[in-house]
XYZ file of C-alpha atoms in Angstrom:
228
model
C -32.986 -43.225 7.154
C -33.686 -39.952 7.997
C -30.596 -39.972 10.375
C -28.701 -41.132 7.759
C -29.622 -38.114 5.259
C -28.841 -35.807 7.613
C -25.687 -37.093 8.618
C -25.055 -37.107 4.805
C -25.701 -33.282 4.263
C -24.046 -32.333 7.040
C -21.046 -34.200 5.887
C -21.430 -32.334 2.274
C -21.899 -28.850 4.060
C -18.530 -29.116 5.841
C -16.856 -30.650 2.699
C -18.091 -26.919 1.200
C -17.411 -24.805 3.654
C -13.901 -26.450 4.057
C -13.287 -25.915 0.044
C -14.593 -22.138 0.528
C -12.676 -21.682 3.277
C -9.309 -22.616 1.687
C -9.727 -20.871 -1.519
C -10.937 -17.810 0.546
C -7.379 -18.281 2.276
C -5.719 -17.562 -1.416
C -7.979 -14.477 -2.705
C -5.838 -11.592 -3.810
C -6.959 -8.241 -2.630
C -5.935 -4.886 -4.977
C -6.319 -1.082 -3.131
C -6.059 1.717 -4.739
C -4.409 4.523 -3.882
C -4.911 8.669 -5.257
C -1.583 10.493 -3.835
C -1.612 14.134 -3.237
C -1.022 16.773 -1.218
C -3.357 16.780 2.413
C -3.289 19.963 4.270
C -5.594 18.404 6.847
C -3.028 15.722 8.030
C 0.222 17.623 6.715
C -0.373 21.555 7.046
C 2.792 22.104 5.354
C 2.167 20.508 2.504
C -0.386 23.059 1.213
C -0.087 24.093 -2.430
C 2.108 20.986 -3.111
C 1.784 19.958 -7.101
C 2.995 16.710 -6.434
C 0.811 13.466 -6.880
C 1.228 9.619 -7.542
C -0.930 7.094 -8.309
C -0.372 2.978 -6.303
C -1.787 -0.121 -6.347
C -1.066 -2.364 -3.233
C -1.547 -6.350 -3.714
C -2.699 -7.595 -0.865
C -2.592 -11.704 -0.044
C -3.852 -13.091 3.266
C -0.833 -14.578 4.176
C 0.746 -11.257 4.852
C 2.321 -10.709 1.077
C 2.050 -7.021 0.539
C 3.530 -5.371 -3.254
C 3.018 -1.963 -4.568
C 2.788 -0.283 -7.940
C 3.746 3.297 -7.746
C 4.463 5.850 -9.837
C 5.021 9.752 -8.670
C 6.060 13.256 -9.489
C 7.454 15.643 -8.066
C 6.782 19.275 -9.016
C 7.432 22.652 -8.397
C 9.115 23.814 -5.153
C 8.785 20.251 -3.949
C 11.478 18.948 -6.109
C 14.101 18.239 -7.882
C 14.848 15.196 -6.771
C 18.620 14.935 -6.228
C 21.122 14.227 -3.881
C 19.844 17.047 -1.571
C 16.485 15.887 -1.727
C 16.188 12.758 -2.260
C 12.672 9.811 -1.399
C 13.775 8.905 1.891
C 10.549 6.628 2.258
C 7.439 4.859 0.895
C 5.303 3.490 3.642
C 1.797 2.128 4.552
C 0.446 3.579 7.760
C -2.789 3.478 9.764
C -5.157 6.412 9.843
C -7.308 8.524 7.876
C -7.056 11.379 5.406
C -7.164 13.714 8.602
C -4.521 11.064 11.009
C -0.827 10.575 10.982
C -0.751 7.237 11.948
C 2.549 4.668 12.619
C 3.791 2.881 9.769
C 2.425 -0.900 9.068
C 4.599 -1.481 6.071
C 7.743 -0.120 4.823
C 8.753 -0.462 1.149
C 11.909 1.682 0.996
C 14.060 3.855 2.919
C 16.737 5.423 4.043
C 18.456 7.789 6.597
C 16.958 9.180 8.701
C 14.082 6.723 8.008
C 14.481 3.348 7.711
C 15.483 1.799 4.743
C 12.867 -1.548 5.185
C 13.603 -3.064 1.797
C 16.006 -1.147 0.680
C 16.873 2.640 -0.999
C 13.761 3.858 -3.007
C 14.004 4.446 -6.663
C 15.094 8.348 -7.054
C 13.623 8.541 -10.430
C 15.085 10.900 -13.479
C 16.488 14.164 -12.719
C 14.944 15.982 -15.781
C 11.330 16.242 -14.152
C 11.022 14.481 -10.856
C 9.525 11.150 -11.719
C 9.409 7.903 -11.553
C 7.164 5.062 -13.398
C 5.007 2.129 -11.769
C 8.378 0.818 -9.717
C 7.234 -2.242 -8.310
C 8.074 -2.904 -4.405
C 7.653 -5.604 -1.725
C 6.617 -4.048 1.844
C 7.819 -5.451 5.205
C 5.905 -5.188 8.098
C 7.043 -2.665 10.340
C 8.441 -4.950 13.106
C 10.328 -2.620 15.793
C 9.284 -2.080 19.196
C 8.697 1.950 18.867
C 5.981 3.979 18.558
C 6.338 4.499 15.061
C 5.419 1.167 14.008
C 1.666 0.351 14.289
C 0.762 -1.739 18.015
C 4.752 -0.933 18.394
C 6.084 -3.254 16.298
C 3.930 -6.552 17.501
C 1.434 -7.050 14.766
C 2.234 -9.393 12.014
C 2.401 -9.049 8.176
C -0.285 -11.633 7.952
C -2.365 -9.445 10.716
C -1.712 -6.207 9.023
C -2.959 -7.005 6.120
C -6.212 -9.422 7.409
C -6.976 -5.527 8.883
C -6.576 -4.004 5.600
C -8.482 -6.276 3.865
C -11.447 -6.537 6.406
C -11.582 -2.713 6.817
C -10.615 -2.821 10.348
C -8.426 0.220 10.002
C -8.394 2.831 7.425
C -4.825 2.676 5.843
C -2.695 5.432 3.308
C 0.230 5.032 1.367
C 3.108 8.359 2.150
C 6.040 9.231 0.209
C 8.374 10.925 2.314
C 11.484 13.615 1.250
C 14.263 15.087 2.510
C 12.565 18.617 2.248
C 9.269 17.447 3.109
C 11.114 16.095 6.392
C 13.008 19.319 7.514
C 9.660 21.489 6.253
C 7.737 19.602 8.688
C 10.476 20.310 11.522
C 9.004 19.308 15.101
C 5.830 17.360 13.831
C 8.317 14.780 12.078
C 7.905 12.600 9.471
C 4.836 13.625 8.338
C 5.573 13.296 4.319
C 4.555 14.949 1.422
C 1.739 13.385 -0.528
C -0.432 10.553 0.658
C -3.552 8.596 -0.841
C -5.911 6.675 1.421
C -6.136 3.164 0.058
C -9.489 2.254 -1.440
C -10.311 -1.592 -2.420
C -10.281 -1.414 -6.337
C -11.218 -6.007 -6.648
C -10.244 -9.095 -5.499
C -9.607 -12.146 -7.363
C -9.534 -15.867 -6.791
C -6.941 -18.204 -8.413
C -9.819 -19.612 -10.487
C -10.058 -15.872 -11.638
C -6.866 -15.099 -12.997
C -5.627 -18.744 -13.548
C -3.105 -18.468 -11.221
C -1.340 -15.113 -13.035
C -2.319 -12.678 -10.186
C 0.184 -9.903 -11.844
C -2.062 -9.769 -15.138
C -4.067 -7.350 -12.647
C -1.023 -5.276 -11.987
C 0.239 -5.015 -15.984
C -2.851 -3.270 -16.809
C -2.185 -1.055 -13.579
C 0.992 0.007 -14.862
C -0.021 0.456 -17.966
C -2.771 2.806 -16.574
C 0.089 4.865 -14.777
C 2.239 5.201 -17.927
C -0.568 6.680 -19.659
C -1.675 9.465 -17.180
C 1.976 10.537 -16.580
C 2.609 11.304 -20.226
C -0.499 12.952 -20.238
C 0.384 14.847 -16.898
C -3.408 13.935 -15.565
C -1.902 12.869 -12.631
C-alpha cells in the first residue's frame, strides 16, 4: 500500500512539475531601458542632451520586440539626411563595456540594416514616439556580433532573462559614428536593460501587448512633457 502511495505522488509531482515547466516555457519577460548619454563607455558623448526611454519583450523562444521612443537634442541633432539613426541594437556589457551586438532592430550603411531602415523621426525637433521593432539575432561570423555570430535568438535571450550577461540597448548616428572616429561604433545614448515584470498567459489572458500599450502610453506622456 505504501508502495502504491508513493508511486502515486510521485506520479502527481511529475504531472506538476511537467505543467510548471511548460507554462514557464511561455512567460513573457519586459526590461526596461533609461537611454542617455555614458561618458564612461562613450567619452565622446559627454554633455549629450539626448535620451530615450525602451521596453524590450522578451519570450523564451528567442522573440525579442522593442518600444522606443528618443530625442535628439542640441549639437547631437537634427536628424536629416546628413545625420541620420543608422542603428538600434542590443549588445552585451555594462554601463562601463562596449560589448558586440546580440540583436539588431534597424540599420543601415555603414551598419547593418538587420530588420530594416530605422524610423528617422520628424525633422522639427529630433524625435520619434514608442516605434515598435522586432530584433534579429546578430547571426554573422565577426567580432561584432556576440560569441561571433554562433549564439541563437532563443540563447540570447534565455541569457537576458536569467541575468547571465548584463545587456544595453544603443542608438547609433551618423555623427555619433564619425565623432567616435577610431573607437567605432560606439553610439550615442545607451540604457542598460533592467527587468521591469514578467507575465504568464494566465496573467494577461493571452494579450501580452496590453503590457506594452500602457508602455507607450508612458513614453507619449514624458516626451510632451520633455521629462525625458
Amino acid at each position: 500500500m505504501n508502495l502504491l502511495l508513493k508511486s502515486a505522488t510521485l506520479i502527481a509531482f511529475l504531472a506538476t512539475s511537467s505543467v510548471h515547466a511548460s507554462d514557464r516555457s511561455e512567460v513573457t519577460y519586459y526590461f526596461d531601458s533609461e537611454l542617455a548619454a555614458d561618458p564612461a563607455a562613450v567619452p565622446m558623448s559627454a554633455g549629450s542632451e539626448s535620451t530615450g526611454k525602451g521596453t524590450v519583450t522578451v519570450k523564451n523562444d528567442g522573440t525579442v520586440t522593442m518600444d522606443i521612443m528618443w530625442v535628439i537634442r542640441g549639437e547631437d541633432g537634427p536628424i536629416n539626411e546628413d545625420n541620420a539613426v543608422i542603428g538600434m541594437h542590443i549588445h552585451t556589457g555594462d554601463e562601463y563595456t562596449n560589448g558586440p551586438i546580440v540583436f539588431g532592430f534597424c540599420g543601415q550603411a555603414p551598419l547593418s540594416s538587420f530588420g530594416g531602415t530605422c524610423q528617422q523621426g520628424w525633422s522639427s525637433d529630433s524625435a520619434q514616439i514608442a516605434t515598435k521593432y522586432a530584433g534579429k539575432i546578430c547571426d554573422m561570423n565577426v567580432k561584432d556580433c556576440y560569441n561571433y555570430g554562433q549564439t541563437s535568438a532563443k540563447e540570447a535571450a534565455q541569457l537576458l532573462i536569467d541575468g547571465r550577461e548584463d545587456m544595453y540597448v544603443n542608438i547609433h548616428t551618423t555623427k555619433s559614428l564619425a565623432a567616435n572616429g577610431k573607437a567605432g561604433a560606439l553610439g550615442l545614448i545607451r540604457g542598460q536593460l533592467r527587468l521591469k515584470e514578467e507575465s504568464s498567459p494566465a496573467d494577461s489572458d493571452g494579450d501580452d501587448w496590453s503590457h506594452m500599450t500602457s508602455t507607450s502610453r508612458e513614453m507619449k506622456s514624458s516626451l510632451r512633457g520633455g521629462s525625458v
